[in-house]
Structure formats: C-alpha cells, structure tokens
PDB file of C-alpha atoms in Angstrom:
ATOM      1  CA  UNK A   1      -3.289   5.836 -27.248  1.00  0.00           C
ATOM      2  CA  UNK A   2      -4.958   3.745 -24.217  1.00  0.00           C
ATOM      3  CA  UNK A   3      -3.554   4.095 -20.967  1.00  0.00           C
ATOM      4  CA  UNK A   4      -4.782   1.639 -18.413  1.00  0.00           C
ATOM      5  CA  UNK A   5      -4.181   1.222 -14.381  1.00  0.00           C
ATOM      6  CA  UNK A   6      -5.911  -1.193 -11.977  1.00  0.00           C
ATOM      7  CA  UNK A   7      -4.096  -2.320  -9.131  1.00  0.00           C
ATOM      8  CA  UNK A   8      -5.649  -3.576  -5.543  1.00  0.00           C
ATOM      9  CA  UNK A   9      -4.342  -1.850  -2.310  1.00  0.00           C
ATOM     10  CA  UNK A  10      -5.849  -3.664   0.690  1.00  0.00           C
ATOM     11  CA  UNK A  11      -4.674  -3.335   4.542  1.00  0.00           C
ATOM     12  CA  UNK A  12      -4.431  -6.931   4.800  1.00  0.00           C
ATOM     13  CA  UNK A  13      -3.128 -10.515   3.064  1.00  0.00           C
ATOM     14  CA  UNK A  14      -5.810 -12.297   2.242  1.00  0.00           C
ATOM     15  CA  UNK A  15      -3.807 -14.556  -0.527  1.00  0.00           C
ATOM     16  CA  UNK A  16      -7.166 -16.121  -1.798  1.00  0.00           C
ATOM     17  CA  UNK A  17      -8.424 -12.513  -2.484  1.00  0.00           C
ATOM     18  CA  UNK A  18      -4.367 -11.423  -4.278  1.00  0.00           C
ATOM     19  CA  UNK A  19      -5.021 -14.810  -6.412  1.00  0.00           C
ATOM     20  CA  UNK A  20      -8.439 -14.241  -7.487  1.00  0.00           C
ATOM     21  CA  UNK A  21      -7.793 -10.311  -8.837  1.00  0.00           C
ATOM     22  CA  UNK A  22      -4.771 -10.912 -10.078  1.00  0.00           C
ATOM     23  CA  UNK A  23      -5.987 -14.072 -11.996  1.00  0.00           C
ATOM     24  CA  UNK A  24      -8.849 -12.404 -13.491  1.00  0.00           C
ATOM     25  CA  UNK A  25      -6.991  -9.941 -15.481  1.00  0.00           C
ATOM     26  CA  UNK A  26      -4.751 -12.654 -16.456  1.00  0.00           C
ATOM     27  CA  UNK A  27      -7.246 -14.195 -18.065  1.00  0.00           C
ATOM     28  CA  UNK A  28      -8.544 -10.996 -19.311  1.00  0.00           C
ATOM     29  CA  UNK A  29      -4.910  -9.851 -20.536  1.00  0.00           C
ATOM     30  CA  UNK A  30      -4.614 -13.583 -22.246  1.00  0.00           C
ATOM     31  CA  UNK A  31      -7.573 -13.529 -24.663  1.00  0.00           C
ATOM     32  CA  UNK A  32      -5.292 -10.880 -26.237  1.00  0.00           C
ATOM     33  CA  UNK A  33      -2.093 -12.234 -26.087  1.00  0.00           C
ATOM     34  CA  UNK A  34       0.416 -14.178 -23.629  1.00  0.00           C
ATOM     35  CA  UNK A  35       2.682 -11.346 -23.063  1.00  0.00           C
ATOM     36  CA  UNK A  36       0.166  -8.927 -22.159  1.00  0.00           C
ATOM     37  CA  UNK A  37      -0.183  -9.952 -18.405  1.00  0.00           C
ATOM     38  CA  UNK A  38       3.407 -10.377 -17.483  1.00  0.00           C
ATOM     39  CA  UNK A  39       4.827  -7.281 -19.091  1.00  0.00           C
ATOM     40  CA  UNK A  40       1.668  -5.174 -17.393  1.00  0.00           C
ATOM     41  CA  UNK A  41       1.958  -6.503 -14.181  1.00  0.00           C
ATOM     42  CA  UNK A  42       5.515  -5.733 -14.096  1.00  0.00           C
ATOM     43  CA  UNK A  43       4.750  -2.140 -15.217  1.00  0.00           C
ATOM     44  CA  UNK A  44       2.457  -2.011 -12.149  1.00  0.00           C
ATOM     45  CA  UNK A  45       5.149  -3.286  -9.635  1.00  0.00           C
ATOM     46  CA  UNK A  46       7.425  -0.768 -11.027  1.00  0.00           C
ATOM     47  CA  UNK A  47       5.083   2.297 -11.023  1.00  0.00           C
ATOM     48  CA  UNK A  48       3.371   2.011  -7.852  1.00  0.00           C
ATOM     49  CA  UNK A  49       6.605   2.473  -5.810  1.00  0.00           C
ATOM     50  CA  UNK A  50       7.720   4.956  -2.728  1.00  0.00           C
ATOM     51  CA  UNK A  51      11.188   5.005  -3.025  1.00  0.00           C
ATOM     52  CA  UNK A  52      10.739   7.428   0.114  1.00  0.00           C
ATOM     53  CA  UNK A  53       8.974   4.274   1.844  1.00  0.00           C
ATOM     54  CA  UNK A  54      12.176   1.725   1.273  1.00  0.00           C
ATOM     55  CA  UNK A  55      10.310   0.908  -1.995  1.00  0.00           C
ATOM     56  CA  UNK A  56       7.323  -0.011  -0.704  1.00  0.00           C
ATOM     57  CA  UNK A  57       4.233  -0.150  -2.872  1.00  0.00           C
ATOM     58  CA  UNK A  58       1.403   1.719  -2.765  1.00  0.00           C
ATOM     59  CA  UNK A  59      -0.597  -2.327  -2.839  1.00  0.00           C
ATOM     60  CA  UNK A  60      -0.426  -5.609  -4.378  1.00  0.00           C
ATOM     61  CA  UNK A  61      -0.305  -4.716  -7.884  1.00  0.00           C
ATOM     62  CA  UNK A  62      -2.448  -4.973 -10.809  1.00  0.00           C
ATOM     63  CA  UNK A  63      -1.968  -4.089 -14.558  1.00  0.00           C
ATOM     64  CA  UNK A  64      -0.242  -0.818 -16.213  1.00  0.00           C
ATOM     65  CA  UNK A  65      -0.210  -0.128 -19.543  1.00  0.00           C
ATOM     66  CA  UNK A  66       0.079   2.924 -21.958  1.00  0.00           C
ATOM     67  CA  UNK A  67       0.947   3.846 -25.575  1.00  0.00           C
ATOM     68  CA  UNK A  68      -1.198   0.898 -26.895  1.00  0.00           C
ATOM     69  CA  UNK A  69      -0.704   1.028 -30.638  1.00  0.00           C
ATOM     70  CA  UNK A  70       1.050  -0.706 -34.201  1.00  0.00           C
ATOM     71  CA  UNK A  71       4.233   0.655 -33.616  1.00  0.00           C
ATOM     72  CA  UNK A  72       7.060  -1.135 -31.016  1.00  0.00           C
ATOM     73  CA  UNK A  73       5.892  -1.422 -27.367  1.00  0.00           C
ATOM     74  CA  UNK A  74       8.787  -0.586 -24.860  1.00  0.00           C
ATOM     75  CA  UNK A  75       7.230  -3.281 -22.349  1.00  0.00           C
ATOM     76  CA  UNK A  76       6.164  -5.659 -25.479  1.00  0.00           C
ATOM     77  CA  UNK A  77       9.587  -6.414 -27.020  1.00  0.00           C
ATOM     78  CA  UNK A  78       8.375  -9.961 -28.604  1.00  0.00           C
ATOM     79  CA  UNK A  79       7.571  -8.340 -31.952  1.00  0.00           C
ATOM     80  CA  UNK A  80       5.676 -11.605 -33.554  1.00  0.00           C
ATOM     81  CA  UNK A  81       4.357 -12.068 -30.198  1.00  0.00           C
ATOM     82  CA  UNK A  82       0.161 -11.543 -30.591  1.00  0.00           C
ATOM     83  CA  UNK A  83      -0.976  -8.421 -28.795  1.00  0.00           C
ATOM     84  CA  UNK A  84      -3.749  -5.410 -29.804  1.00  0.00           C
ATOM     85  CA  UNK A  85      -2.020  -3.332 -32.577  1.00  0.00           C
ATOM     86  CA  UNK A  86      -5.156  -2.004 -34.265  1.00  0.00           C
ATOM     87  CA  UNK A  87      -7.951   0.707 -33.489  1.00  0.00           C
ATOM     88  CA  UNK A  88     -10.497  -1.916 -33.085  1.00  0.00           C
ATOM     89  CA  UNK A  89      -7.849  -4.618 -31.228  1.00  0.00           C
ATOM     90  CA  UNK A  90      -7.037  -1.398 -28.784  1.00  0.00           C
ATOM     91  CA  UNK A  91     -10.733  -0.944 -27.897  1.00  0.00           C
ATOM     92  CA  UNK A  92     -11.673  -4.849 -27.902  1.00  0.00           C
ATOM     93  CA  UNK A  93      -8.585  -5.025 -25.509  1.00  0.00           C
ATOM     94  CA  UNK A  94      -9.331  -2.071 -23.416  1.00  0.00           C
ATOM     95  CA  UNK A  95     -12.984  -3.290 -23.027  1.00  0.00           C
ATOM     96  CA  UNK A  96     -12.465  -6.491 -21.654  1.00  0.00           C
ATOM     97  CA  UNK A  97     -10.143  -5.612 -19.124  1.00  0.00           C
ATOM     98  CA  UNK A  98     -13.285  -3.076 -17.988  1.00  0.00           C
ATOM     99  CA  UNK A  99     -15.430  -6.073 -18.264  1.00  0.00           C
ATOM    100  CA  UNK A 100     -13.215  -8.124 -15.620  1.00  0.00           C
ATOM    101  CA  UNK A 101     -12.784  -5.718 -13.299  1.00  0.00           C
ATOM    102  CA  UNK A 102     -16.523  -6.004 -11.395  1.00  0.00           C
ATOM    103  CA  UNK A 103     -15.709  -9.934 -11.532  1.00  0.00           C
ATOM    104  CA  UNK A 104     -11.752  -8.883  -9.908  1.00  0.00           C
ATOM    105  CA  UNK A 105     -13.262  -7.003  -7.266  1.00  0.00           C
ATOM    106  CA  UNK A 106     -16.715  -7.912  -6.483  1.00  0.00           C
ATOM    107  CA  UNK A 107     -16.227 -11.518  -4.847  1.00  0.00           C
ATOM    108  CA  UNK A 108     -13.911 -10.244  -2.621  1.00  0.00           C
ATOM    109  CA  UNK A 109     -16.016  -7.500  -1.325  1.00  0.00           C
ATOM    110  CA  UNK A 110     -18.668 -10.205  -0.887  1.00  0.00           C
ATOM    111  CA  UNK A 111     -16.337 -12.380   1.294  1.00  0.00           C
ATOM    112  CA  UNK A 112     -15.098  -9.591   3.662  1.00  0.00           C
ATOM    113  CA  UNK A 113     -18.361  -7.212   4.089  1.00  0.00           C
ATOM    114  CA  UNK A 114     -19.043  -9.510   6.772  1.00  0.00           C
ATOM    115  CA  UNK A 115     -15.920  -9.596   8.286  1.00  0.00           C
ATOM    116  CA  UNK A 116     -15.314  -8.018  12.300  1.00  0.00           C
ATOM    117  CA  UNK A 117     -12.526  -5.401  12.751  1.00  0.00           C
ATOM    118  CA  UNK A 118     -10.955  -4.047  15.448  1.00  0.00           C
ATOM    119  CA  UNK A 119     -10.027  -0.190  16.510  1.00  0.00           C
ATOM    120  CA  UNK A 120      -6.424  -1.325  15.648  1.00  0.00           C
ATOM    121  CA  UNK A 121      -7.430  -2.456  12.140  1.00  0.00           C
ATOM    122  CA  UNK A 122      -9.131   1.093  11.777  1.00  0.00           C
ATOM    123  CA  UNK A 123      -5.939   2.165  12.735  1.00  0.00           C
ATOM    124  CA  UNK A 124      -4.170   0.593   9.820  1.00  0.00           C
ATOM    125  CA  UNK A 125      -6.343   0.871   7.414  1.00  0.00           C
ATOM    126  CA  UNK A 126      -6.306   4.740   7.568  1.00  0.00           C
ATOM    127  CA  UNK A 127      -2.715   4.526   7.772  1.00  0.00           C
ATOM    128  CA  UNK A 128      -2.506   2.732   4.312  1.00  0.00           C
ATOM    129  CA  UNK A 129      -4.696   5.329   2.919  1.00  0.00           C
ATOM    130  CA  UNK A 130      -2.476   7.716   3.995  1.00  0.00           C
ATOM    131  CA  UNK A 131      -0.088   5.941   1.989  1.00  0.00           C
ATOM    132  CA  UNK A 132      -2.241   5.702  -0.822  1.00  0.00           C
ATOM    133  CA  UNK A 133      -2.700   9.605  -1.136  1.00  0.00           C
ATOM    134  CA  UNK A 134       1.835   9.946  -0.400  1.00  0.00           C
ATOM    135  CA  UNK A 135       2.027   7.935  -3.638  1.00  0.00           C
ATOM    136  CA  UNK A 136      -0.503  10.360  -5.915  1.00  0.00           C
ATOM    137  CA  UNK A 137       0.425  13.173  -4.788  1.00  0.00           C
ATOM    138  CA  UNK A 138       4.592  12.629  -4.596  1.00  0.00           C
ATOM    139  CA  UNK A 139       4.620  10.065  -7.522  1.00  0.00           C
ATOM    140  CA  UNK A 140       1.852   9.619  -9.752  1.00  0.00           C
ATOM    141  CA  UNK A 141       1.489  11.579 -13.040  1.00  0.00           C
ATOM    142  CA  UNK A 142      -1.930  12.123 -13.732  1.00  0.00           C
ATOM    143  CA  UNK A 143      -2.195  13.862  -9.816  1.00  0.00           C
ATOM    144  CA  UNK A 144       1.103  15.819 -11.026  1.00  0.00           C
ATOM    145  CA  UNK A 145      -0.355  16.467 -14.627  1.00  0.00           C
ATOM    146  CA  UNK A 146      -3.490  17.382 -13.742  1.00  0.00           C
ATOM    147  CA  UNK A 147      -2.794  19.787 -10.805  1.00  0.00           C
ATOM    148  CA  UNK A 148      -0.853  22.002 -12.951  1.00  0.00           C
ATOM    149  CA  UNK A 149      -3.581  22.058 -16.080  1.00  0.00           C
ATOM    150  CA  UNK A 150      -4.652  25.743 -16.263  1.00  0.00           C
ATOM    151  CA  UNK A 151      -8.115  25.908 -15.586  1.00  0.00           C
ATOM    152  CA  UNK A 152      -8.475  22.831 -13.598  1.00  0.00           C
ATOM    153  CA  UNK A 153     -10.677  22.326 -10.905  1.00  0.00           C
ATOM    154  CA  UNK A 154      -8.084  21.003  -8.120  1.00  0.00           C
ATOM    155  CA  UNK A 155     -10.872  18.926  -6.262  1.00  0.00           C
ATOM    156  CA  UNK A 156     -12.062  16.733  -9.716  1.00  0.00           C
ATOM    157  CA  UNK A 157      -8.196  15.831  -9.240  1.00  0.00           C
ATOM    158  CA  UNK A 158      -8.215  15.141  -5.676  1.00  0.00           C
ATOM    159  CA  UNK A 159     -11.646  13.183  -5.611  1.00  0.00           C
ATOM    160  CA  UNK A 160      -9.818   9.878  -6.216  1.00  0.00           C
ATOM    161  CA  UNK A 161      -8.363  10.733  -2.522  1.00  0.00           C
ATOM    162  CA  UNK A 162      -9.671   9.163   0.388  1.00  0.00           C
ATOM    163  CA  UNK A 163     -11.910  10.399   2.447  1.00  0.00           C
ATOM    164  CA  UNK A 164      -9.988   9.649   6.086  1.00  0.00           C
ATOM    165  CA  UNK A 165      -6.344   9.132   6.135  1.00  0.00           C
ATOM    166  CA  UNK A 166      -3.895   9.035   8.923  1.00  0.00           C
ATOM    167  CA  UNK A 167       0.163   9.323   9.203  1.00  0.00           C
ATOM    168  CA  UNK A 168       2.273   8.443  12.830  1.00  0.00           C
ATOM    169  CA  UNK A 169       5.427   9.402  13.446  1.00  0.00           C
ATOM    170  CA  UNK A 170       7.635   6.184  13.917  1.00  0.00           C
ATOM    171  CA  UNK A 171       4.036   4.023  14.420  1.00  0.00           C
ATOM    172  CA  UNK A 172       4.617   0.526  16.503  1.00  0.00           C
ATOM    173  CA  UNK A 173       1.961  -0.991  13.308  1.00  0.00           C
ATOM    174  CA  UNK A 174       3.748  -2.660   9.801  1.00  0.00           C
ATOM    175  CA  UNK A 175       7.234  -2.956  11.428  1.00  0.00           C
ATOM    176  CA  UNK A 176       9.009  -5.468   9.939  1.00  0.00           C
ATOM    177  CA  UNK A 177      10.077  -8.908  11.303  1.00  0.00           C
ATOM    178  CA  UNK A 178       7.497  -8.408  14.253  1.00  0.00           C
ATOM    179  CA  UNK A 179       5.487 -11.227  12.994  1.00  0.00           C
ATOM    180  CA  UNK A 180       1.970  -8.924  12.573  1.00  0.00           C
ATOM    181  CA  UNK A 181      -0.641  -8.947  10.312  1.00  0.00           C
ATOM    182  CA  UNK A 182       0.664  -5.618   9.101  1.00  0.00           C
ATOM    183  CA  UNK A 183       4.295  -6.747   8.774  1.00  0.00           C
ATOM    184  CA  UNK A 184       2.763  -9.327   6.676  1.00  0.00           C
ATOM    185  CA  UNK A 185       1.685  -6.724   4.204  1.00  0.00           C
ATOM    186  CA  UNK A 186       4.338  -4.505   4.208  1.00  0.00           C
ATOM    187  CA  UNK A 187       6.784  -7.736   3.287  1.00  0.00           C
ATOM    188  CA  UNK A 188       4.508  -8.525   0.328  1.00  0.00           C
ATOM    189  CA  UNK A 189       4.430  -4.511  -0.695  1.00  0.00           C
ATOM    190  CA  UNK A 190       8.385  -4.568  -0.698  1.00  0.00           C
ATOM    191  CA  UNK A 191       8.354  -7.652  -2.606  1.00  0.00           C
ATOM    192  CA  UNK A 192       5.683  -7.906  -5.368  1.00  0.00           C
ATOM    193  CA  UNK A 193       4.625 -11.426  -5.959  1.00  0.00           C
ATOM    194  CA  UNK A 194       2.934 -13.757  -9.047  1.00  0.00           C
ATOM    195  CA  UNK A 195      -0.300 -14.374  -7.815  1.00  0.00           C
ATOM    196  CA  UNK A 196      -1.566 -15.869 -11.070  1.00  0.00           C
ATOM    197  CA  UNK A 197      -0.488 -18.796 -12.652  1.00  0.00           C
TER     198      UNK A 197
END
C-alpha cells in the first residue's frame, strides 16, 4: 500500500513560490481524480503539526497520503468519486506525483539561488530547521518507526536531518503581530492556506 509525503518548508513567504508547488501537484493529483488533491492536502495540514509549537506546522504543506488501495479510503469518502483503486492505477498515480515534483521545486530554486541574505536570515533559517528536526523526531512516524527497528542503522534514519540547526530560548525572530518577515510565516504555518485553485 503506497504511502506518499511531499510538503515544502521554506523560512520565508514567497506566495508566488506556495502557488506554484502547491498547484503542480494539483494538477498532478487531478489527472487521477478531483478528490485526490483536497483530501491529501488536508492530510498534510493535519500531520505536519507541533501541538507543542501552538500548532504550528512544520511548513506550508504539500500532499499526504497512505493505504492507497480498492477497498474504502478514510480521507476518500466519495465512493463513486474516480481515484487509483488498482495495482497499476496505484503505480500510474504514485509515478506522476514523482514526475511533478522536479517541476514543484525546481523553478523556485531557480528564482531564489540568486537571491542576497542577511546574518539575520541565517539566523532564521537555522531556526526553522531546528523546527524541522522537533517535528521528526517528537511527531513523525517513520523517525519513531524506524529508530526502534532492531538492527537499524540510527544514522540512515537521521540522514533526512539537517545538517545545521539552531533553537533560542524565547528568540525576538517569528513573534507574532510584530509585523516581520518571520511573523509572516509563522501566521501562514498556524493557519494552512489553499494555494491552488
């Protein structure tokens, strides 16, 4: 059974950018069926959260799914609604949702590689790693799952980790209502948004 994740975690809102990924997979998710996207997406939002964080997610979202099969979905309740049911649906599915992700992701690299930053934006940027690795290792299964496999080799689970990360105690950058770029983001993590239409 096909699980799925791929979500988009930046340090800051560059709506053009949230639009373009999250439109992508839409029309990836859409070849396959019209409830696909919605029901994913909202399967993202849900998963990616640090209730420790006042529900703050770990980025912008993306698309979740699991348990791909013919029997009853949980997030696919429409049962004459098209979706992939079969073996061959599954993998057709599954493979172009791989095939959109360079075509998510790449433009936007291409528009920011050039961009300046500032020590402050270093700053941030490590900090939001450091939430990145708070969600795996507190929340996410496959970090849980595989750190207690016997046998396993605890760095092939880690290597998803980022390299540099940073926490603060009480840090002055993301509070809320100060009218930052980094308030900016944390608003939109609290409060996951349709960026597709």
């Amino acid at each position: 059974m096909p699980t799925g994740i791929a979500d988009l975690t930046p340090c800051y809102v560059f709506a053009e950018d949230f639009r373009h990924f999250h439109q992508t997979l839409k029309d990836a998710c859409d070849k396959h069926g019209p409830d696909l996207y919605p029901a994913f997406k909202k399967d993202c939002d849900d998963y990616f959260v640090m209730h420790h964080r006042d529900s703050e997610r770990r980025g912008i979202g993306g698309l979740r799914f699991d348990d791909l099969c013919d029997e009853p979905h949980s997030l696919l309740t429409n049962a004459i609604s098209p979706r992939p049911r079969s073996a061959e649906e599954i993998f057709a599915f599954v493979q172009c949702l791989g095939d959109a992700i360079l075509p998510s992701y790449v433009p936007i690299v291409q528009r920011r590689a050039g961009e300046k930053w500032t020590e402050q934006m270093r700053r941030w940027q490590l900090l939001r790693r450091g939430r990145y690795v708070e969600f795996n290792l507190v929340y996410d299964r496959g970090t849980k799952f595989g750190l207690v496999t016997p046998g396993v080799q605890t760095e092939n689970v880690l290597a998803s980790m980022p390299e540099m990360a940073r926490w603060e105690y009480m840090s002055d950058l993301g509070v809320e209502g100060d009218g930052s770029r980094e308030s900016e983001l944390v608003e939109i993590l609290k409060n996951p948004r349709d960026w597709a239409q």
